Coordinates of C-alpha atoms in Angstrom, one line a residue:
Chain P
M16 CA 39.8 35.0 31.6
L17 CA 36.6 33.1 31.2
R18 CA 35.5 29.8 32.7
G19 CA 33.3 27.4 30.8
I20 CA 32.3 23.8 29.8
I21 CA 33.4 22.3 26.5
R22 CA 30.2 21.5 24.6
G23 CA 31.5 20.4 21.1
H24 CA 34.2 20.3 18.6
I25 CA 34.2 22.2 15.3
V26 CA 35.8 20.8 12.2
S27 CA 37.2 23.0 9.5
T28 CA 39.1 21.4 6.7
R29 CA 39.7 24.6 4.6
K30 CA 41.4 27.0 6.9
Q31 CA 44.5 29.2 7.3
E32 CA 47.7 27.1 7.1
S33 CA 48.9 28.3 10.5
L34 CA 45.8 26.8 12.1
V35 CA 46.3 23.3 10.7
G36 CA 46.4 20.9 13.7
S37 CA 44.4 23.3 15.9
K38 CA 41.5 21.7 17.8
F39 CA 38.5 24.2 17.8
M40 CA 36.3 23.7 20.9
E41 CA 32.9 25.3 21.4
V42 CA 32.7 26.3 25.1
E43 CA 29.6 27.4 27.0
I44 CA 30.7 30.3 29.3
M45 CA 29.9 30.2 33.1
K46 CA 29.7 33.0 35.5
N47 CA 30.1 32.4 39.2
G48 CA 29.7 28.6 38.6
E49 CA 26.5 28.9 36.6
L50 CA 26.0 28.4 32.9
T51 CA 25.1 31.4 30.8
G52 CA 24.0 30.2 27.4
E53 CA 26.8 32.3 25.9
F54 CA 29.4 30.5 23.8
I55 CA 33.0 31.0 22.5
I56 CA 35.1 29.0 20.2
A57 CA 38.7 28.4 21.5
V58 CA 41.7 26.4 20.4
D59 CA 42.7 23.8 23.0
S60 CA 46.3 23.9 24.3
V61 CA 46.1 21.6 27.3
G62 CA 44.4 18.4 26.0
A63 CA 40.9 19.2 27.3
G64 CA 37.9 17.2 26.2
I65 CA 34.1 17.6 25.9
G66 CA 32.4 18.1 29.2
E67 CA 35.5 19.4 31.0
T68 CA 35.4 22.8 32.8
V69 CA 38.2 25.0 31.4
L70 CA 39.9 28.4 31.6
I71 CA 40.0 30.5 28.4
T72 CA 42.3 33.4 27.6
T73 CA 41.1 35.7 24.9
G74 CA 42.6 38.5 22.7
S75 CA 46.2 38.7 21.6
S76 CA 47.4 37.1 24.8
A77 CA 45.8 33.9 23.7
R78 CA 48.4 33.3 21.0
L79 CA 51.1 33.0 23.7
A80 CA 49.7 29.6 24.6
L81 CA 50.1 28.2 21.1
R82 CA 53.2 26.6 19.6
N83 CA 52.8 28.9 16.6
T84 CA 52.4 32.3 18.3
N85 CA 51.7 33.8 14.8
A86 CA 48.5 31.8 14.2
P87 CA 45.4 34.0 13.8
C88 CA 43.7 32.9 16.9
D89 CA 41.9 35.0 19.6
A90 CA 40.8 32.4 22.2
V91 CA 42.7 29.5 23.7
I92 CA 41.9 27.0 26.5
V93 CA 44.8 27.5 28.9
G94 CA 43.8 25.3 31.8
I95 CA 41.4 22.7 33.1
V96 CA 39.5 23.6 36.3
D97 CA 39.9 20.9 39.0
Chain H
M17 CA 36.8 32.8 17.7
L18 CA 33.3 33.2 16.4
R19 CA 31.3 30.9 14.1
G20 CA 28.7 32.4 11.7
I21 CA 27.1 32.3 8.3
I22 CA 28.1 34.8 5.5
R23 CA 25.0 36.9 4.7
G24 CA 26.4 39.5 2.3
H25 CA 29.2 41.4 0.8
I26 CA 30.0 45.0 1.4
V27 CA 31.5 47.2 -1.3
S28 CA 33.7 50.2 -0.3
T29 CA 35.4 52.0 -3.2
R30 CA 36.9 54.8 -1.1
K31 CA 39.0 53.1 1.6
Q32 CA 42.4 52.8 3.2
E33 CA 45.0 51.8 0.5
S34 CA 46.2 48.8 2.6
L35 CA 42.6 47.4 2.4
V36 CA 42.4 47.5 -1.4
G37 CA 41.6 44.0 -2.6
S38 CA 40.1 43.0 0.7
K39 CA 36.7 41.3 0.5
F40 CA 34.4 42.5 3.3
M41 CA 31.8 39.9 4.3
E42 CA 28.9 40.5 6.6
V43 CA 28.5 37.4 8.8
E44 CA 25.6 36.5 11.1
I45 CA 27.1 35.1 14.3
M46 CA 25.9 31.7 15.7
K47 CA 26.2 30.3 19.2
N48 CA 26.0 26.6 19.8
G49 CA 24.8 26.1 16.2
E50 CA 22.0 28.6 16.4
L51 CA 21.7 32.0 14.7
T52 CA 21.8 35.0 17.0
G53 CA 20.8 38.0 14.9
E54 CA 24.2 39.6 15.7
F55 CA 26.5 40.5 12.9
I56 CA 30.2 41.3 12.3
I57 CA 32.1 42.4 9.2
A58 CA 35.2 40.4 8.4
V59 CA 37.7 40.2 5.6
D60 CA 37.8 36.9 3.9
S61 CA 41.2 35.0 3.8
V62 CA 40.1 31.5 2.7
G63 CA 37.9 32.0 -0.4
A64 CA 34.5 31.7 1.5
G65 CA 31.2 32.7 -0.1
I66 CA 27.7 33.8 0.8
G67 CA 25.9 31.0 2.8
E68 CA 29.0 29.3 4.0
T69 CA 29.5 28.7 7.7
V70 CA 32.9 30.1 8.8
L71 CA 35.3 30.7 11.7
I72 CA 36.2 34.3 12.4
T73 CA 39.2 35.6 14.4
T74 CA 38.9 39.1 15.9
G75 CA 41.2 41.7 17.3
S76 CA 44.9 42.2 16.5
S77 CA 45.3 38.5 15.9
A78 CA 43.1 38.7 12.9
R79 CA 45.7 40.6 10.9
L80 CA 48.1 37.6 11.0
A81 CA 45.7 35.9 8.5
L82 CA 46.2 38.7 5.9
R83 CA 48.9 39.0 3.3
N84 CA 49.4 42.6 4.5
T85 CA 49.7 42.2 8.3
N86 CA 49.7 46.0 8.6
A87 CA 46.2 46.5 7.2
P88 CA 43.8 48.2 9.6
C89 CA 41.5 45.2 10.0
D90 CA 40.1 43.7 13.2
A91 CA 38.2 40.6 11.9
V92 CA 39.1 37.9 9.4
I93 CA 37.5 34.7 8.2
V94 CA 40.1 32.1 8.9
G95 CA 38.3 28.8 8.1
I96 CA 35.2 27.3 6.6
V97 CA 33.3 24.9 8.9
D98 CA 32.7 21.5 7.3
Chain W
M26 CA 34.8 45.6 11.5
L27 CA 31.7 47.6 12.1
R28 CA 29.4 49.4 9.6
G29 CA 27.5 52.5 10.6
I30 CA 26.3 56.0 9.7
I31 CA 28.1 59.1 10.8
R32 CA 25.8 61.1 13.1
G33 CA 27.9 63.9 14.4
H34 CA 31.3 65.4 15.1
I35 CA 32.8 65.8 18.5
V36 CA 35.1 68.7 19.3
S37 CA 37.8 68.4 21.9
T38 CA 40.2 71.3 22.3
R39 CA 42.1 69.9 25.3
K40 CA 43.4 66.6 24.2
Q41 CA 46.5 64.4 23.9
E42 CA 49.0 66.1 21.6
S43 CA 49.2 63.1 19.3
L44 CA 45.5 63.4 18.6
V45 CA 45.7 67.1 17.5
G46 CA 44.2 67.2 14.0
S47 CA 42.1 64.1 14.4
K48 CA 38.4 64.4 13.5
F49 CA 36.3 62.5 16.0
M50 CA 33.0 61.2 14.5
E51 CA 30.1 59.7 16.4
V52 CA 28.8 56.8 14.3
E53 CA 25.6 54.9 14.8
I54 CA 26.3 51.2 14.3
M55 CA 24.2 49.1 11.9
K56 CA 23.8 45.3 11.7
N57 CA 22.7 43.7 8.5
G58 CA 21.8 47.1 7.1
E59 CA 19.6 48.2 10.0
L60 CA 20.4 50.8 12.6
T61 CA 20.9 49.6 16.1
G62 CA 20.9 52.7 18.4
E63 CA 24.4 51.8 19.5
F64 CA 27.2 54.3 19.0
I65 CA 31.0 54.5 18.7
I66 CA 33.4 57.4 18.4
A67 CA 36.0 56.9 15.6
V68 CA 38.7 59.0 14.0
D69 CA 38.2 59.6 10.3
S70 CA 41.0 58.5 8.0
V71 CA 39.2 58.7 4.6
G72 CA 37.5 62.1 4.4
A73 CA 34.0 60.8 5.4
G74 CA 31.2 63.2 6.4
I75 CA 28.0 63.3 8.4
G76 CA 25.3 61.0 6.9
E77 CA 27.8 58.7 5.1
T78 CA 27.8 54.9 5.7
V79 CA 31.3 53.8 6.8
L80 CA 33.4 50.9 7.8
I81 CA 35.2 51.1 11.2
T82 CA 38.1 49.1 12.5
T83 CA 38.5 48.9 16.3
G84 CA 41.2 47.9 18.7
S85 CA 45.0 48.2 18.2
S86 CA 44.5 47.5 14.5
A87 CA 42.8 50.9 14.1
R88 CA 46.0 52.8 14.7
L89 CA 47.5 51.4 11.5
A90 CA 45.1 53.6 9.5
L91 CA 46.5 56.8 11.1
R92 CA 49.5 58.9 10.0
N93 CA 50.7 58.8 13.6
T94 CA 50.4 55.1 14.5
N95 CA 51.3 55.9 18.1
A96 CA 48.2 58.0 18.7
P97 CA 46.1 56.7 21.6
C98 CA 43.1 55.8 19.3
D99 CA 41.0 52.6 19.3
A100 CA 38.6 53.2 16.5
V101 CA 39.1 54.5 12.9
I102 CA 36.9 55.0 9.9
V103 CA 38.8 53.0 7.2
G104 CA 36.3 53.1 4.3
I105 CA 33.1 54.6 2.9
V106 CA 30.4 52.1 1.9
D107 CA 29.2 52.5 -1.7
Chain X
M21 CA 39.7 49.2 34.0
L22 CA 37.0 47.4 36.0
R23 CA 36.2 47.5 39.7
G24 CA 34.8 44.5 41.5
I25 CA 34.8 42.3 44.6
I26 CA 36.7 39.0 44.7
R27 CA 34.2 36.2 45.2
G28 CA 36.2 33.0 44.9
H29 CA 39.4 31.3 43.9
I30 CA 39.6 28.8 40.9
V31 CA 42.0 25.9 41.0
S32 CA 43.5 24.5 37.9
T33 CA 46.2 21.8 38.2
R34 CA 46.5 21.1 34.5
K35 CA 47.4 24.4 32.9
Q36 CA 49.9 26.1 30.7
E37 CA 53.3 26.0 32.2
S38 CA 53.7 29.8 32.1
L39 CA 50.6 30.1 34.3
V40 CA 52.0 27.9 37.1
G41 CA 51.9 29.9 40.3
S42 CA 49.2 32.2 39.1
K43 CA 46.3 32.7 41.5
F44 CA 43.0 32.8 39.5
M45 CA 40.3 34.9 41.2
E46 CA 36.6 35.1 40.3
V47 CA 35.6 38.7 40.6
E48 CA 32.1 40.2 40.5
I49 CA 32.1 43.4 38.6
M50 CA 30.7 46.6 40.0
K51 CA 29.5 49.8 38.2
N52 CA 29.3 53.0 40.1
G53 CA 29.7 51.2 43.3
E54 CA 26.9 48.7 42.8
L55 CA 27.2 44.9 42.0
T56 CA 26.2 43.8 38.5
G57 CA 26.0 40.0 38.7
E58 CA 28.7 39.9 35.9
F59 CA 31.9 38.1 36.6
I60 CA 35.5 37.9 35.3
I61 CA 38.4 35.7 36.2
A62 CA 41.7 37.6 36.8
V63 CA 45.1 36.7 38.0
D64 CA 46.1 38.4 41.2
S65 CA 49.3 40.6 41.2
V66 CA 48.9 42.5 44.4
G67 CA 48.1 40.0 47.1
A68 CA 44.3 40.6 47.1
G69 CA 42.0 38.2 49.0
I70 CA 38.3 37.1 48.8
G71 CA 36.0 40.0 49.7
E72 CA 38.3 42.8 48.8
T73 CA 37.4 45.4 46.2
V74 CA 39.9 45.5 43.4
L75 CA 40.9 47.2 40.1
I76 CA 41.3 44.9 37.1
T77 CA 43.1 45.6 33.9
T78 CA 42.0 43.5 30.8
G79 CA 43.4 42.7 27.4
S80 CA 47.1 42.6 26.4
S81 CA 47.9 45.4 28.9
A82 CA 47.1 43.0 31.7
R83 CA 50.3 41.0 31.1
L84 CA 52.4 44.0 31.9
A85 CA 51.5 43.4 35.6
L86 CA 52.8 39.9 35.7
R87 CA 56.4 38.7 36.4
N88 CA 56.2 36.6 33.2
T89 CA 54.9 39.0 30.6
N90 CA 54.5 36.2 28.1
A91 CA 52.0 34.3 30.1
P92 CA 48.7 33.8 28.2
C93 CA 46.6 35.9 30.6
D94 CA 44.0 38.6 29.7
A95 CA 42.9 40.0 33.0
V96 CA 45.0 40.9 36.1
I97 CA 44.1 42.5 39.5
V98 CA 46.4 45.5 39.6
G99 CA 45.2 47.4 42.7
I100 CA 43.1 47.1 45.9
V101 CA 40.5 49.9 46.3
D102 CA 40.8 51.6 49.7
Chain I
M29 CA 36.6 55.7 21.5
L30 CA 33.9 56.3 24.2
R31 CA 32.4 59.6 25.4
G32 CA 31.3 60.0 29.0
I33 CA 31.0 62.1 32.1
I34 CA 33.4 61.7 35.0
R35 CA 31.4 60.7 38.1
G36 CA 34.0 59.9 40.7
H37 CA 37.5 59.2 41.7
I38 CA 38.8 55.8 42.9
V39 CA 41.6 55.6 45.5
S40 CA 43.9 52.6 45.5
T41 CA 46.8 52.7 47.9
R42 CA 48.1 49.1 47.3
K43 CA 48.6 48.8 43.6
Q44 CA 51.1 47.9 40.9
E45 CA 54.2 50.2 41.1
S46 CA 53.9 51.3 37.6
L47 CA 50.4 52.7 38.4
V48 CA 51.6 54.9 41.3
G49 CA 50.6 58.5 40.5
S50 CA 47.7 57.4 38.2
K51 CA 44.4 59.1 38.8
F52 CA 41.6 56.5 38.4
M53 CA 38.3 58.1 37.3
E54 CA 34.9 56.4 37.1
V55 CA 33.2 57.6 34.0
E56 CA 29.5 57.1 33.0
I57 CA 29.4 56.3 29.3
M58 CA 27.2 58.3 26.9
K59 CA 25.8 57.4 23.5
N60 CA 24.7 60.0 21.1
G61 CA 24.8 62.6 23.9
E62 CA 22.6 60.6 26.3
L63 CA 23.8 58.8 29.5
T64 CA 23.7 55.0 29.5
G65 CA 24.1 53.9 33.1
E66 CA 27.2 52.0 32.0
F67 CA 30.6 52.8 33.6
I68 CA 34.3 52.4 32.9
I69 CA 37.3 53.2 35.0
A70 CA 40.0 55.2 33.1
V71 CA 43.3 56.8 34.0
D72 CA 43.3 60.6 33.4
S73 CA 46.0 62.0 31.1
V74 CA 44.6 65.5 30.4
G75 CA 43.8 67.0 33.8
A76 CA 40.1 66.3 33.6
G77 CA 37.8 66.6 36.7
I78 CA 34.5 65.3 38.0
G79 CA 31.6 66.5 35.9
E80 CA 33.6 67.0 32.7
T81 CA 32.7 65.2 29.5
V82 CA 35.6 63.3 28.2
L83 CA 36.9 61.0 25.4
I84 CA 38.3 57.6 26.5
T85 CA 40.5 55.3 24.5
T86 CA 40.4 51.6 25.5
G87 CA 42.6 48.6 25.0
S88 CA 46.3 48.5 24.3
S89 CA 46.1 51.8 22.5
A90 CA 45.3 53.5 25.8
R91 CA 48.8 53.0 27.1
L92 CA 50.2 55.3 24.4
A93 CA 48.6 58.2 26.3
L94 CA 50.6 57.5 29.5
R95 CA 54.1 58.7 30.4
N96 CA 54.9 55.1 31.3
T97 CA 53.6 53.1 28.3
N98 CA 54.3 49.9 30.1
A99 CA 51.8 50.5 32.9
P100 CA 49.1 47.8 33.0
C101 CA 46.2 50.1 32.0
D102 CA 43.5 49.5 29.5
A103 CA 41.5 52.8 29.5
V104 CA 42.7 56.4 29.4
I105 CA 41.0 59.8 29.3
V106 CA 42.6 61.3 26.2
G107 CA 40.5 64.5 25.7
I108 CA 37.9 66.8 27.2
V109 CA 34.9 67.5 25.0
D110 CA 34.2 71.2 24.5

C-alpha cells in the first residue's frame, strides 16, 4: 500500500455510471514519512478529508473496499493514519 | 486512477477482434494539475475528445468500464474532469 | 496500453508448456510518437513483425488475447498501428 | 517479489473493517542486497518485526497470504529472509 | 514479460506455507540485451540456475506457472532464453 496526504478533490460530472457517488481524491505520496511530489487519484472509502494522511490500496484489490466491487476503480483510500 | 489530457487518437486496423470499435486515445498524464510529459494509451468509455481532461483507470479494473469485459485492455477513460 | 516498435524476437526453448508456440517480441516503448529507450517483452497475437508499430496490453488483461488464457503471460501485442 | 528491511509500523485506527487486525509495516526496498531509499507499505503475514529482512508479494496475489482473502490489500510480507 | 540474468538465490526459512519448496531467484533485468542494474525476485518454474538468461512473468499471471496457483507469488521465471 501507499501512504500519502490528501491534497484535493476532483470533480467529474460525466463518468461511468458505476462511479456515480465516488469521491475522487488527489493524494501526494509519501515515503518513509516524507513527501515525494508524486500523486495518485483514489476513491475515498473511509470518510477522509483534505490534509489527512491516508493509506491507499491500488490495483484490483482496491475494488474490494467499495460498495460496488464492479466499479472500474484502481485505487482506494482504505484507512486514515493516526 | 490517473488524470490527464487527451492528446491524440491512435488508429489500428489490424487488431484483436474483441477490440474492434474501441477508440484508442493517447493521454498525457498530469500530477497535481501539471503536465508530466508521460503518456498512456486508454480506450474511451465516456465519449471524451482531444483536449479534454479525463480520469483513467488502469489494470484489470479497467475492463469493467467496457461493454465487452473480456477485451484485452488495461486502461480506460472512465470520466471527464469538470 | 502501450505503443512501441518491435525490435527483436527472443527464443526460449526451455519454457512453460503453456507458452509453447508463443512468439516473444522485444518492443521499444514510445510516448507521444517518440522512442523512449524503454523495452518490454510481449507475446504476439496479431501476426506483427520486426519494425512494426504495435499496441500492447499488460497485466492480467493481456491473457484475454491469447488462445490459452491460462498461459503465464503478462504482456501481449493486441494491435498493429496504421 | 521484493526484498526489503522493515523500518516502521503504521497505525490506522479508522480503516476498512476487513483490515482490522492487519499490521501495516513500512519497508525499505533493497536491490541486489543494497538499500534503495524506496519504500512500500505491506501487511505482515509471518510475524516479522522492525529491522528484519523480508520478502514482499504485491498486487492481487498478495491477498492469498491473508486470512481474509477479500481484504483490500495490495502488498503482504510473505517470508523472512535468513 | 521481462528478460534478465539470475544473480543469486534468496533463502527464507520462515515463510507462507504455500511457498514452501519455492526457489526464490534474484534476477537483474535487461533491456534490449543490456543490463539495467534493476532487480526483481522471482520464483523459478523451469529449473533455471545462476547466470542463466531468463524470461519472467509478473503480476497475477505469474501464479499460473506454479503448481500451487494459490501461492502468494507475483513473479515467476517461465522460460530460459537460448
